[in-house]
Structure formats: C-alpha cells, structure tokens
Amino acid sequence: MSQPTIESILQEKRLFNPPAEFSQGARIKSLEDYEAIYQKAAADPEGFWAELAEQELDWFQKWDQVLDWQPPFAKWFVGGKINISHNCLDRHLTTWRRNKAALIWEGEPGDSRTLTYAQLHREVCQMANVIKDLGVTKGDRVAIYMPMIPEAAIAMLACARIGAPHTVVFGGFSSEALKDRLVDAQAKLVITADGGFRKDKVVPLKPAVDAALADNAAPSVENVLVVQRSKENVAMTPGRDHWWHDLQAGASYDCPAEPMDSEDMLFILYTSGTTGKPKGVVHTTGGYNLYTHVTTQWGFDLKDTDVFWCTADVGWITGHSYIVYGPLSNGATSVMYEGVPRPSNPGCFWDVIEKYGVNIFYTAPTAIRAFLKAGEHVPNARDLSSLRLLGTVGEPINPEAWMWYHLVIGGGRCPIIDTWWQTETGGFMITPLPGATPTKPGSATRPFPGILADVVDLEGNPVADNEGGYLVIKHPWPSMMRTVYGDDDRFRRTYWEHIPPQDGKYVYFAGDGARRDEDGYFWVMGRVDDVISVSGHRLGTMEIESALVSHPAVAEAAVVGRKDELKGEEVFAFVTLEGTFSPSDQLKAELKQHVVQEIGAIARPGEIRFADGLPKTRSGKIIRRFLRNLASGEALSGDASTMEDQSVLEKLREGD
Ligand code: WT7
C-alpha cells in the first residue's frame, strides 16, 4: 500500500468509463462535451468565467472588468458588488429551497440537527448582529476556533455577511499555533466553543483560547464569543467573554448582507510552507464564490435532490469550499459530521451514509486506507446503496485504495473523482467530470475547464509525455489566492519565482511534482519542497524543526517525512542535544509532547532519533535527502563526498 511512484503508475493501465446511466443524467455527458467546453474556455478564459458569473450568481452590481492581471496580482470581476452569504442563503429563500435542508449535522455523541435554508439564514443573521454589537465592522478579522458543529458554518457565513474576513483555525491546533494566527491576522474577535468531541475525548477549546490570550499575547483580540457544546465548566473573563446563547436570545433576525467589493477579502486560511511560520493564504469574495460554486456543481454533478457529504473539517480549505460555500451557494443539502473514524468506531462514516441516504461522498485517501485495513465486513454491514458518486482529495491515492473504494464502497457503480487542488487554489483544479471523463486509478485526470495546467522543467519548458516535472498553472483563475496576508513578497517568491515567466507570462508554481501521460492525464507525485503530508494534513518540516529547537534540550533538529502505510507520511525527526542533556526515552516522549504543544497533535513526531551531528554540506546546509534515506532505512541516494564530516553518516546509520 505505497504511494504511487513513477514506476508503479506507469504500469497502471486500467481505465474506467463513466457508467452509461450516470452519463445520461449528468450535466456534462461525454468526453467530447468536456473537450469542447475545455477548448472554448481555454481560448477565452475571461469570457468563460464572465458568462458563468452572470448566470450562476447574484450580483448587487455588475463588474466593469472581468480580470485585471498585474502579475502576480490578480483581480476578478473588478467593480462588481456581491456577498457570498447572500448567494449561499438569501437568494434561496425566495424559491422552494426555503424549506430544504441546508445543513444536516450529525454530532459525535449521537445528537443531530437539521437546519433548513430559512433556519440557517435566521441564525446567521443573528450571529452577524451579535458580532456587530461586539464591535466588529467591515474589514475586521475574526478568528473561528470551533468543533465541527453548525455554529462553525454559521460563524463563517455571519462574518461574510458583514464583510469581516474570517480565519478559521482547525480545532486540533494548539493554543500556541492559535496565538500565532491571532497575532498574524490581528484578529479582533475569537469565536469558539467550550469544548468539542473528538475521538472519544473532549477537546478543551475555550481553555486553549484563554492560554493563547494570556499575558496579553494577542492584544488585538477584544472579545471572545463562546458557543456551548461540551457543557464543561469553563472560566469566563467578564467583559471579554460572552456566551453565544445569551447574546443570541436578544438578537434580531434581520441583518442585510453587506454589498462587498468582488475583491474584498473573504478569508485568510493559514497553511504550512517551506520556510518560517505558516502563511496566511488570502481569498477574496467574487472569484472564490464563482469558482467553488461551479466546481461543486460540475465536479460533483450536483442535483437538487442530492445529499452531499464532504468529510473534511471546516478548519481546512476543503471544509470551506466543499462543506460550506460551494454546496450552499448551489442550494444543496450539505452534511456536517463532528466525528472522525477511529478504532473504537470504524464504521461511523458508513452509519452516517446509511442514516441520511448520502448520495455524494467526498473524503481523503488516508481515511480510505484505514477503512481498507479495518476490513470490508464493516461497510458491508451497512446499506450504502444511496451512493452515486465518490470523491477523494488531499494526497495521491494508491490504485489499491482506489479499487477498494470503487468496489467496496461504490459497489462498482459510482464514478470516483480524484480532485487535485490546494489551499491556495481555492477549489479543485484537476479532476474528472464524473459523467464525462474515463478515470484511471491514481490519476486526477484532466484540468477543470478554464484551468491551463502543465508539467514543466525548472526553466519552464514543458516536459515530454510521461516524464516527471513540476506542476504549474499558466493562466489566472477566479479563486486563486491573492497574496500571503501582509507579505506580498513571500507570495511572489513562493509561487511565482521558481519557474521563470514564459514569453513574458507568469506561471503559478504549485510545489508538486507530476507527470502527464499520452492521454493528457495528470499523475500528481507529491510535494517537491520541504512540505510533508501526514494523513493528508500539510506540515512544513521547518515549522516542526523550530518547535523542537524551542525546547531547551535541543541544539539542532532536522525533520523529514517517512513513508507510512496509513498516513502517507509520518514525521521523523533527527535531533542533536545541548551539551548538558543526554538521550533517553523519557526525553523523546517529552520532545514529542513539546511539538504537540507548539503545533498540535497532527505534528507529533512518529519517531525521534538522537544524533551527534547532522549530515551537512561544506557550506553547512543539512542534506535532507540523506536523512530521508536514513529514516526509511534505504541506501543513500547519491554521493556523500561533498559532506563536511563523513563519520556523521556512519553514526546516524547505526541509529539508536
Ligand atoms: C497539497 C495541498 C486541497 C485540499 C486538501 C489539501 C496534495 C491535494 C491531491 C490529489 C495528489 C494531492 C498536493 C497539494 N494534494 N489533492 N488529488 N492528488 N495530491 O490542501 O493542505 O493545501 O495541500 O495536497 O501535494 O499540493 P493543502
């Protein structure tokens, strides 16, 4: 069960045509249709998006210019006025969808709640009024640190409604990580809950907010709004902390959506990069609304009768785009689930599918690999016959997991869309259209219409079919990130300078390696930078190294990813100690816990190896390639003669 390598996927020749019945009912019914739309969009991307923007969204005022492209800075629908909360809610209220389920929520202890569009609208308006009363005005940033409960989506839509950009911080991040984000975003308000339920435990969220705000560490924060969920006793600081249920009781249902500039910031979402602290990816209103709307509609071939379920957490971009904004903009029924699969409840996803008759199911390869391991008797004991379409996201899917998903979960009848995208791209970029694109297990297939993707070398020249290269996007698209919050320079350096402009045209560098086959299908190989993916969660090796080095015992640290059957990769850390400390199992455990404290449980090293020294070039650069080899017990790839101290490798190889 390994990740696809060039060798393994070159042998992957299986091709699955969309089932005829599915294609007949689909929006885009054949490969010819896809190709015609793709060609038309490629010839005039601005025209293509403008037509959809006009047709699919409500605008308070039409734009003057579709695209203003001053590389690497893009503006879409310039001069247009729009509000995504209006497009997700208000416009459905004048139709039959008024009383359709917008959110179906399944809580972890077994409680559940359904909100119709009318009900969701009311609560969003109430929360918008409450946060206005707490002094939040258009442009102020609001942090959302929540469990997977309806109020998380309500908070996002409330912020969008009044034009306050949100920054959702995954509830699994530590108070340290939260503090960094509050400071970087200069958040004025934090919306949180007392606690959330995760893997049979209560996650203390409010105490983590208190810790993040202690000693005035995030002075921009004026108020904390607390949703009652776990019903534990939490400390409330008078004047600063407020219970949502108290303020909701007096809040009006009336809160008109603020007409936003198409380019006004909708949200910041932090993601890990190669260097430094996580960067705040900035998304704006109009383009993001359009792109997530259209990709949800075409990629999932959404029908009004569908029950749609994306299993991500709203703390990640997948939850933003495909639990909240994309589905609700389409007037769909979106399922939100507080639980996560775990050994004590390996069938929980299948229970939710059976309970609500889920038709479209979107999850991550790491979850599929875990289910595969738990055995097919678990899903086979549930009725999954409502499913008609499956999706995956987050990392390459190994063909074995793909086949299992197809046969055991999809009963052989459901197309699978393997969607390649990133926090930075806002919505999926390379994906099958399920009624049109024949699929190959392990390939995200072909670009979405309007997306000009390519595989190039470091000079920017396209590489031949089936040769590895770098995945790039050659033309702006509506939901592309606009910048790194507060750091235009980092935006330029990270995404636009690795590959030089081609004929004066800037190309977006995704940070992934890929290959394109003779049918124009893309096979994404994974990151080419120092970013690793643990259970589909993106972590910067530098970030974990800084966390380790902040412990008094650690002199130097180098982190690499080691292949893991279930998680894709796991964190492997090499550590040298300060003189007065000596290696011990206890210190290892302490360092692991230290990383959890600094970042969160997702970053906990699977293994720490103490070393006397790290392999370095003569100029002092750590040779990570060798560390990766050592971590996975492979032979060294390449020549060690440029190393400063040859004996270091011998010692490292001996391990501990
Ligand atoms: C990185 C982006 C986009 C939502 C979840 C992750 C990897 C994502 C695929 C896929 C192969 C994939 C890439 C990408 N990735 N989807 N279908 N096949 N790799 O978002 O945390 O921003 O991570 O996830 O390496 O660069 P993210």
XYZ file of C-alpha atoms and ligand atoms in Angstrom:
683
model
C 0.000 0.000 0.000
C 2.544 2.565 -1.019
C 2.128 5.947 -2.617
C 2.297 5.857 -6.402
C 5.789 6.135 -7.767
C 6.637 6.743 -11.413
C 7.342 3.012 -11.793
C 4.097 1.843 -10.230
C 1.821 4.260 -12.013
C 3.420 3.725 -15.391
C 2.096 0.188 -15.069
C -1.363 1.370 -14.102
C -3.336 0.846 -17.313
C -6.859 0.315 -16.035
C -9.454 2.639 -17.456
C -12.979 3.059 -16.088
C -15.599 4.638 -18.279
C -18.359 6.604 -16.599
C -21.364 4.267 -16.264
C -23.782 4.984 -19.134
C -26.641 5.597 -16.749
C -24.622 8.177 -14.840
C -23.557 9.984 -18.014
C -27.109 10.191 -19.310
C -28.245 12.091 -16.258
C -25.084 14.176 -15.941
C -24.578 17.830 -16.707
C -21.564 17.065 -18.873
C -22.227 13.758 -20.562
C -19.201 12.789 -22.601
C -15.513 13.301 -23.142
C -16.368 15.161 -26.349
C -18.566 17.575 -24.377
C -15.792 18.118 -21.843
C -13.258 18.727 -24.595
C -15.492 21.211 -26.366
C -16.086 23.147 -23.146
C -12.413 22.943 -22.245
C -11.306 24.281 -25.644
C -13.808 27.094 -25.535
C -12.733 28.095 -22.032
C -9.032 27.864 -22.883
C -9.496 30.121 -25.902
C -11.176 32.800 -23.784
C -10.991 32.110 -20.037
C -12.305 35.557 -19.091
C -15.318 35.163 -21.362
C -15.963 31.692 -19.982
C -15.921 32.832 -16.345
C -17.885 36.001 -17.030
C -20.697 34.038 -18.610
C -20.887 31.718 -15.604
C -20.648 34.599 -13.123
C -23.604 36.239 -14.801
C -25.628 33.055 -14.967
C -24.861 31.450 -11.604
C -24.503 34.218 -9.026
C -26.455 37.198 -7.743
C -24.558 40.472 -8.053
C -25.662 43.695 -6.377
C -23.752 45.472 -9.085
C -22.125 44.092 -12.211
C -18.352 44.268 -12.705
C -16.606 46.644 -15.117
C -13.684 44.376 -15.892
C -13.503 40.579 -15.704
C -9.788 40.267 -14.967
C -7.125 42.761 -14.037
C -3.854 40.829 -14.125
C -0.744 42.598 -12.862
C 1.415 39.529 -12.310
C 1.406 38.024 -9.813
C -1.581 40.017 -8.562
C -4.996 39.234 -9.971
C -8.329 40.954 -9.539
C -11.509 39.284 -10.763
C -14.813 40.965 -11.562
C -13.394 44.373 -10.777
C -16.026 46.867 -9.668
C -18.597 44.120 -9.048
C -20.557 44.088 -5.778
C -21.523 40.771 -4.265
C -21.965 38.960 -0.951
C -21.307 35.233 -0.660
C -23.552 34.891 2.405
C -26.382 36.306 0.268
C -25.564 33.824 -2.508
C -25.465 30.952 -0.021
C -28.657 31.888 1.811
C -30.924 34.783 0.911
C -31.346 34.016 -2.732
C -32.662 30.535 -1.935
C -35.345 31.909 0.381
C -37.488 33.165 -2.444
C -37.541 29.692 -4.030
C -38.865 26.287 -2.986
C -35.483 25.703 -1.359
C -36.528 27.926 1.530
C -37.541 24.850 3.476
C -34.952 22.475 2.057
C -32.293 21.112 4.416
C -29.191 23.245 4.059
C -27.120 21.590 6.758
C -27.628 18.145 8.172
C -25.434 17.857 11.203
C -24.514 14.661 12.973
C -22.898 15.204 16.364
C -20.300 12.914 17.817
C -22.256 11.778 20.887
C -25.138 10.889 18.564
C -27.132 14.106 18.716
C -28.170 15.639 15.423
C -29.722 18.725 13.936
C -31.066 19.797 10.560
C -31.213 23.424 9.512
C -33.291 24.470 6.536
C -32.170 27.390 4.428
C -34.664 29.616 6.231
C -33.436 28.490 9.643
C -29.779 28.789 8.724
C -30.395 32.280 7.371
C -32.007 33.334 10.635
C -29.169 32.087 12.781
C -26.555 33.606 10.506
C -28.316 36.969 10.714
C -28.470 36.684 14.489
C -24.804 35.890 14.809
C -23.928 38.681 12.374
C -25.845 41.104 14.588
C -24.149 39.783 17.699
C -20.672 40.187 16.297
C -21.508 43.660 15.047
C -22.602 44.513 18.587
C -19.245 43.236 19.791
C -17.636 45.981 17.755
C -16.702 44.072 14.618
C -17.023 46.137 11.466
C -16.321 45.546 7.786
C -12.678 44.601 7.270
C -12.006 43.461 10.868
C -10.644 39.926 11.132
C -12.465 37.299 13.165
C -10.881 34.009 14.237
C -13.065 30.912 14.397
C -11.730 28.071 16.581
C -14.516 25.561 16.721
C -15.515 21.942 16.750
C -17.498 20.620 13.792
C -20.858 21.989 14.847
C -23.337 24.058 12.819
C -22.208 27.210 14.614
C -18.844 26.912 12.845
C -20.557 27.329 9.470
C -22.915 29.911 10.941
C -19.937 31.940 12.160
C -18.259 31.837 8.749
C -21.421 32.950 6.965
C -22.067 35.648 9.593
C -18.589 37.087 9.088
C -19.001 37.000 5.317
C -22.363 38.687 5.678
C -20.940 41.782 7.341
C -17.644 41.760 5.442
C -15.396 40.718 8.313
C -12.782 38.302 6.923
C -12.656 35.099 8.945
C -9.701 32.978 9.738
C -10.739 29.502 10.761
C -8.165 27.756 12.931
C -8.508 23.965 12.987
C -9.693 22.868 16.454
C -6.810 20.387 16.631
C -4.204 23.134 16.644
C -2.618 24.024 19.964
C -3.007 27.307 21.827
C 0.484 28.297 20.628
C -0.494 27.781 16.998
C -3.740 29.647 17.621
C -1.865 32.548 19.184
C 0.476 32.850 16.180
C -2.522 33.064 13.857
C -4.394 35.563 16.045
C -1.338 37.790 16.076
C -0.596 37.497 12.374
C -4.211 38.178 11.387
C -4.640 40.836 14.105
C -7.982 39.280 14.940
C -10.446 41.421 16.852
C -12.817 38.662 17.918
C -12.464 34.938 18.551
C -15.478 32.674 18.127
C -15.016 29.373 19.909
C -16.817 26.722 21.966
C -16.316 25.483 25.496
C -15.098 22.169 24.093
C -15.630 19.760 21.224
C -15.891 15.988 20.982
C -13.070 14.270 19.164
C -12.110 10.600 19.168
C -13.942 9.745 22.402
C -12.467 12.741 24.222
C -13.419 16.329 24.919
C -11.083 18.847 23.320
C -10.817 21.878 25.613
C -11.129 24.740 23.140
C -12.015 27.646 25.415
C -9.089 26.903 27.773
C -6.811 26.934 24.709
C -8.172 30.352 23.742
C -7.514 31.561 27.293
C -3.937 30.289 27.071
C -3.435 31.969 23.684
C -4.660 35.276 25.096
C -2.789 35.057 28.407
C -0.266 37.797 29.223
C -1.832 39.943 26.564
C -0.090 37.816 23.917
C -2.647 38.682 21.227
C -3.616 42.242 22.126
C -5.809 42.806 19.063
C -8.442 40.426 20.476
C -11.179 42.377 22.264
C -13.893 39.775 22.724
C -14.454 36.040 22.782
C -17.807 34.571 21.778
C -18.328 31.104 23.234
C -20.771 28.506 21.942
C -21.869 25.968 24.499
C -21.138 22.460 23.257
C -19.354 20.169 25.710
C -21.115 21.748 28.694
C -17.995 21.664 30.789
C -17.162 24.331 33.278
C -15.024 26.966 31.651
C -13.728 30.227 33.023
C -15.350 33.323 31.530
C -13.446 36.584 31.769
C -16.000 39.327 32.476
C -16.174 41.980 29.795
C -14.195 39.865 27.320
C -16.006 36.519 27.130
C -19.649 36.118 26.138
C -21.912 33.095 25.779
C -23.482 32.848 22.336
C -26.801 31.580 23.731
C -27.064 34.637 25.991
C -26.492 37.113 23.192
C -28.478 35.143 20.622
C -31.566 35.400 22.808
C -31.810 39.116 22.195
C -30.506 39.222 18.613
C -32.601 40.303 15.653
C -33.223 38.016 12.650
C -32.729 40.949 10.368
C -29.272 41.685 9.038
C -28.967 42.658 5.383
C -25.900 41.301 3.599
C -23.260 43.965 3.096
C -22.548 44.650 -0.592
C -18.883 43.699 -0.838
C -16.424 44.575 -3.499
C -15.693 41.486 -5.545
C -12.063 41.799 -4.436
C -12.740 42.406 -0.739
C -11.055 39.798 1.413
C -13.357 36.919 2.313
C -10.981 34.921 4.472
C -7.448 34.116 5.483
C -6.522 30.480 5.921
C -3.115 29.532 7.275
C -1.153 26.774 5.632
C 2.333 25.379 6.003
C 5.109 26.252 3.640
C 8.769 25.543 3.157
C 10.085 28.289 5.391
C 9.074 30.094 8.525
C 5.702 30.239 10.161
C 2.524 29.174 8.370
C 1.417 31.703 5.813
C -1.969 33.353 5.636
C -3.480 32.485 2.274
C -5.820 35.300 1.256
C -9.009 34.614 -0.697
C -11.406 37.266 -1.915
C -15.136 37.304 -2.491
C -16.411 37.208 -6.075
C -13.927 34.886 -7.758
C -13.937 32.433 -4.865
C -17.734 32.358 -4.796
C -17.888 31.651 -8.513
C -15.185 29.009 -8.649
C -16.360 26.989 -5.646
C -19.921 27.238 -6.955
C -19.110 25.955 -10.431
C -16.686 23.236 -9.343
C -19.230 21.910 -6.830
C -21.916 21.873 -9.485
C -19.929 20.244 -12.300
C -17.366 18.220 -10.366
C -19.960 16.575 -8.143
C -22.628 16.720 -10.840
C -24.878 18.057 -8.133
C -28.638 17.528 -8.269
C -31.155 19.324 -6.113
C -32.220 16.018 -4.600
C -28.704 15.019 -3.548
C -27.452 14.650 -0.017
C -23.845 15.734 -0.276
C -21.190 14.879 2.279
C -17.640 16.151 2.444
C -15.912 14.645 5.486
C -13.284 17.374 5.937
C -13.090 19.713 8.911
C -14.063 23.338 8.309
C -10.592 24.193 9.628
C -9.184 23.230 6.209
C -9.829 24.659 2.773
C -11.786 21.540 1.806
C -14.328 22.330 4.504
C -14.516 25.985 3.472
C -15.089 25.258 -0.193
C -16.990 21.964 -0.143
C -18.923 21.854 3.136
C -19.912 25.484 3.370
C -19.545 27.825 0.414
C -19.731 25.623 -2.712
C -22.676 23.445 -1.644
C -24.707 26.242 -0.031
C -24.195 28.589 -2.957
C -25.784 25.826 -5.046
C -28.670 25.376 -2.623
C -27.528 21.846 -1.840
C -28.008 19.750 1.276
C -24.606 19.526 2.956
C -23.827 17.039 5.703
C -21.552 18.064 8.531
C -20.186 15.394 10.857
C -18.458 16.026 14.158
C -16.847 12.614 14.457
C -13.801 11.017 12.919
C -13.245 7.323 12.264
C -11.178 5.601 14.916
C -10.586 2.040 16.051
C -13.466 2.233 18.532
C -15.853 3.196 15.748
C -14.525 2.125 12.345
C -17.978 2.098 10.772
C -19.049 5.603 11.776
C -18.833 7.030 8.221
C -20.951 4.218 6.814
C -23.514 4.750 9.568
C -23.860 8.392 8.558
C -24.247 7.445 4.880
C -26.954 4.928 5.735
C -28.734 7.228 8.198
C -29.075 10.159 5.787
C -29.008 8.365 2.454
C -25.901 10.207 1.335
C -25.589 10.307 -2.461
C -22.227 12.014 -2.917
C -19.334 11.241 -0.610
C -16.007 13.110 -0.612
C -13.127 12.009 1.618
C -9.348 11.560 1.828
C -7.161 8.640 0.712
C -5.737 8.288 4.223
C -9.245 7.530 5.513
C -9.842 5.036 2.702
C -6.601 3.226 3.535
C -7.676 2.963 7.172
C -11.070 1.540 6.144
C -9.419 -0.917 3.823
C -7.350 -2.155 6.720
C -10.375 -2.468 9.016
C -11.895 -4.878 6.504
C -14.842 -4.871 4.146
C -17.187 -6.552 6.593
C -17.540 -3.132 8.267
C -19.052 -1.248 5.295
C -20.733 -4.414 4.017
C -22.867 -4.461 7.149
C -24.384 -1.086 6.148
C -26.685 -0.061 3.338
C -24.605 2.161 1.077
C -26.880 1.855 -1.947
C -27.770 5.564 -1.875
C -24.259 6.478 -3.049
C -23.921 7.540 -6.659
C -20.628 9.436 -6.731
C -17.388 9.268 -4.745
C -14.537 11.734 -4.445
C -11.065 11.927 -2.958
C -8.767 14.782 -2.076
C -5.586 15.645 -0.268
C -2.880 13.309 -1.490
C -2.205 10.849 -4.268
C -4.436 7.804 -3.949
C -2.720 4.482 -4.415
C -4.502 2.313 -7.002
C -5.208 -0.403 -4.434
C -7.149 2.030 -2.244
C -8.866 3.427 -5.343
C -10.051 -0.057 -6.389
C -11.303 -0.831 -2.899
C -13.207 2.464 -2.765
C -14.679 1.750 -6.176
C -15.746 -1.823 -5.457
C -16.499 -1.999 -1.743
C -17.898 1.476 -1.094
C -19.145 2.366 -4.556
C -20.427 -1.118 -5.355
C -18.694 -0.767 -8.728
C -21.370 1.667 -9.903
C -20.098 5.048 -8.667
C -17.577 7.130 -10.588
C -14.667 8.412 -8.481
C -13.389 11.935 -8.840
C -9.800 12.304 -7.653
C -9.536 16.054 -7.186
C -6.152 17.756 -7.122
C -6.011 21.207 -5.558
C -4.579 23.261 -2.709
C -5.455 25.814 -0.051
C -4.001 28.324 -2.481
C -6.182 27.353 -5.443
C -9.494 27.706 -3.560
C -11.217 24.919 -5.459
C -10.306 21.822 -7.427
C -8.134 22.306 -10.447
C -7.549 18.854 -11.892
C -10.405 16.394 -11.646
C -12.550 14.088 -13.693
C -16.013 15.342 -14.575
C -17.881 12.261 -13.469
C -20.250 11.854 -16.414
C -17.569 12.587 -18.969
C -14.035 11.611 -18.009
C -12.888 7.980 -18.066
C -10.865 7.500 -14.890
C -7.543 5.793 -14.219
C -6.881 4.752 -10.612
C -4.300 7.122 -9.146
C -4.731 9.925 -11.679
C -6.591 13.194 -11.065
C -7.109 13.050 -14.864
C -7.581 16.402 -16.601
C -7.873 20.084 -15.725
C -11.194 21.705 -14.972
C -12.421 23.920 -17.823
C -10.726 27.312 -17.622
C -7.625 25.867 -15.920
C -4.461 25.801 -18.007
C -2.289 23.233 -16.240
C 1.051 21.942 -17.449
C 4.100 19.948 -16.373
C 7.374 21.786 -16.935
C 11.056 21.684 -16.049
C 12.753 24.294 -13.879
C 13.242 26.567 -16.879
C 9.558 26.408 -17.588
C 9.760 24.219 -20.695
C 7.021 21.614 -20.987
C 8.416 18.124 -20.466
C 7.622 15.186 -22.740
C 4.731 12.825 -22.021
C 5.365 10.527 -19.096
C 8.370 12.460 -17.903
C 8.361 13.911 -14.402
C 8.308 17.664 -13.891
C 6.720 20.476 -11.922
C 3.013 21.122 -11.916
C 2.174 24.697 -12.947
C -0.906 26.746 -13.848
C -0.399 29.082 -16.754
C -3.329 31.459 -16.518
C -5.100 33.151 -13.586
C -8.335 31.579 -12.335
C -11.082 33.191 -10.240
C -10.366 31.540 -6.873
C -6.585 31.794 -6.916
C -5.057 33.117 -3.699
C -4.449 36.840 -3.932
C -1.443 37.113 -1.651
C 0.133 35.953 1.597
C -1.533 38.074 4.262
C 0.717 41.028 4.946
C 3.560 39.656 2.830
C 3.311 40.244 -0.933
C 6.986 39.447 -1.248
C 6.612 35.991 0.197
C 3.691 35.413 -2.180
C 5.840 36.337 -5.147
C 8.843 34.304 -4.017
C 6.916 31.177 -3.083
C 4.658 30.794 -6.073
C 5.895 32.885 -8.978
C 9.679 32.881 -8.998
C 10.754 29.239 -9.015
C 9.809 28.979 -12.665
C 10.732 31.976 -14.826
C 7.964 33.642 -16.853
C 7.332 32.072 -20.265
C 7.083 34.563 -23.140
C 6.530 37.204 -20.520
C 3.719 35.151 -18.953
C 3.909 34.304 -15.271
C 3.189 30.741 -14.211
C 1.913 29.581 -10.836
C 4.206 27.009 -9.211
C 2.172 24.579 -7.127
C 5.040 22.878 -5.299
C 4.017 19.440 -6.602
C 5.790 17.050 -8.902
C 3.690 15.496 -11.644
C 3.713 13.658 -14.921
C 1.291 13.843 -17.820
C 0.603 10.719 -19.821
C -0.112 10.230 -23.509
C -3.845 10.854 -22.940
C -3.182 14.196 -21.273
C -3.905 12.727 -17.832
C -2.063 14.222 -14.856
C -0.476 11.994 -12.215
C 0.455 14.057 -9.184
C 3.512 12.657 -7.417
C 3.544 14.772 -4.249
C 5.441 17.749 -2.925
C 8.810 18.735 -4.288
C 9.557 21.079 -1.389
C 10.061 20.570 2.340
C 6.389 20.141 2.964
C 5.160 16.767 4.137
C 1.697 15.329 4.237
C 0.593 13.444 7.330
C -2.873 11.933 6.916
C -3.466 14.490 4.185
C -2.518 17.353 6.524
C 0.125 19.636 5.257
C 3.065 20.328 7.566
C 6.244 22.283 6.987
C 9.367 20.456 8.137
C 10.847 23.830 9.188
C 7.860 24.533 11.367
C 8.361 21.286 13.278
C 12.102 21.913 13.486
C 11.510 25.339 15.042
C 9.137 23.748 17.519
C 11.800 21.200 18.508
C 14.574 23.760 18.735
C 12.457 25.880 21.077
C 12.898 23.108 23.682
C 15.899 23.792 25.964
C 17.420 20.330 25.383
C 17.578 20.634 21.597
C 20.571 22.097 19.809
C 19.630 21.247 16.251
C 16.775 19.441 14.578
C 16.042 18.159 11.097
C 12.681 16.773 10.150
C 11.808 14.615 7.170
C 8.808 12.610 6.073
C 8.945 8.843 6.286
C 6.515 6.797 4.225
C 3.686 5.367 6.267
C 1.149 2.796 5.149
C -1.862 4.619 6.525
C -0.877 8.244 6.958
C 1.004 8.604 3.687
C 3.905 10.110 5.565
C 4.861 10.454 9.177
C 7.108 12.939 10.935
C 10.652 11.647 11.528
C 12.928 13.969 13.493
C 16.706 13.878 13.897
C 17.797 15.804 16.952
C 21.152 16.823 18.422
C 21.183 17.773 22.088
C 22.683 20.608 24.058
C 25.788 19.523 25.988
C 24.173 19.024 29.374
C 21.388 16.759 28.107
C 21.663 13.106 27.274
C 19.432 10.894 25.138
C 16.684 8.948 26.874
C 13.268 7.549 26.076
C 11.816 9.985 28.525
C 13.341 12.925 26.677
C 11.972 11.546 23.422
C 8.485 11.444 24.866
C 8.938 14.945 26.228
C 10.038 16.281 22.847
C 7.088 14.675 21.106
C 4.767 16.287 23.620
C 6.548 19.586 23.128
C 5.758 19.514 19.400
C 2.116 18.755 20.209
C 2.070 21.773 22.486
C 3.704 24.067 19.958
C 1.680 22.993 16.915
C -0.908 20.320 17.628
C -1.336 16.558 17.689
C -1.180 16.295 13.892
C 2.509 17.264 14.017
C 3.551 14.741 16.703
C 6.731 13.021 15.503
C 6.295 9.321 14.859
C 9.956 8.859 15.617
C 12.768 10.917 17.083
C 16.352 9.834 16.605
C 19.115 11.418 18.647
C 22.313 12.143 16.765
C 25.762 13.545 17.461
C 25.651 15.577 14.294
C 23.588 16.044 11.144
C 24.851 15.443 7.608
C 25.783 18.792 6.116
C 27.397 20.131 3.003
C 30.642 22.015 3.346
C 28.640 25.213 3.311
C 26.614 23.993 6.287
C 23.359 23.019 4.585
C 21.631 19.955 6.001
C 21.408 17.210 3.382
C 17.804 16.154 3.834
C 17.986 13.646 1.032
C 20.287 11.513 3.189
C 18.059 11.935 6.206
C 15.086 10.751 4.203
C 17.097 7.707 3.133
C 18.119 7.019 6.713
C 14.598 7.466 8.044
C 13.223 4.877 5.655
C 16.206 2.565 6.020
C 17.174 2.851 2.345
C 20.614 3.088 0.765
C 21.927 6.624 0.445
C 20.914 8.201 -2.807
C 23.860 9.994 -4.285
C 27.321 10.980 -3.397
C 28.345 11.732 0.172
C 31.707 13.178 -0.737
C 30.534 16.792 -0.507
C 29.790 16.214 3.138
C 31.718 18.063 5.712
C 32.093 15.204 8.169
C 31.791 11.688 6.797
C 31.677 9.997 10.193
C 28.327 11.629 10.937
C 26.562 9.365 8.474
C 28.037 6.204 9.904
C 26.797 7.083 13.349
C 23.360 8.033 12.092
C 23.026 4.798 10.206
C 23.706 2.844 13.367
C 20.664 4.504 14.824
C 19.942 4.167 18.497
C -1.400 19.607 -1.389
C -2.257 20.760 -0.952
C -6.863 20.753 -1.366
C -7.433 20.210 -0.237
C -6.635 19.369 0.677
C -5.176 19.658 0.802
C -1.739 17.447 -2.198
C -4.183 17.515 -2.795
C -4.338 15.873 -4.201
C -4.692 14.841 -5.127
C -2.437 14.237 -5.202
C -2.998 15.989 -3.812
C -0.755 18.169 -3.091
C -1.083 19.624 -2.860
N -2.936 17.010 -2.921
N -5.035 16.824 -3.553
N -5.945 14.642 -5.541
N -3.694 14.056 -5.607
N -2.045 15.170 -4.314
O -4.891 21.016 0.735
O -3.312 21.313 2.652
O -3.376 22.965 0.763
O -2.420 20.676 0.443
O -2.092 18.383 -1.179
O 0.540 17.875 -2.684
O -0.021 20.492 -3.161
P -3.497 21.559 1.199
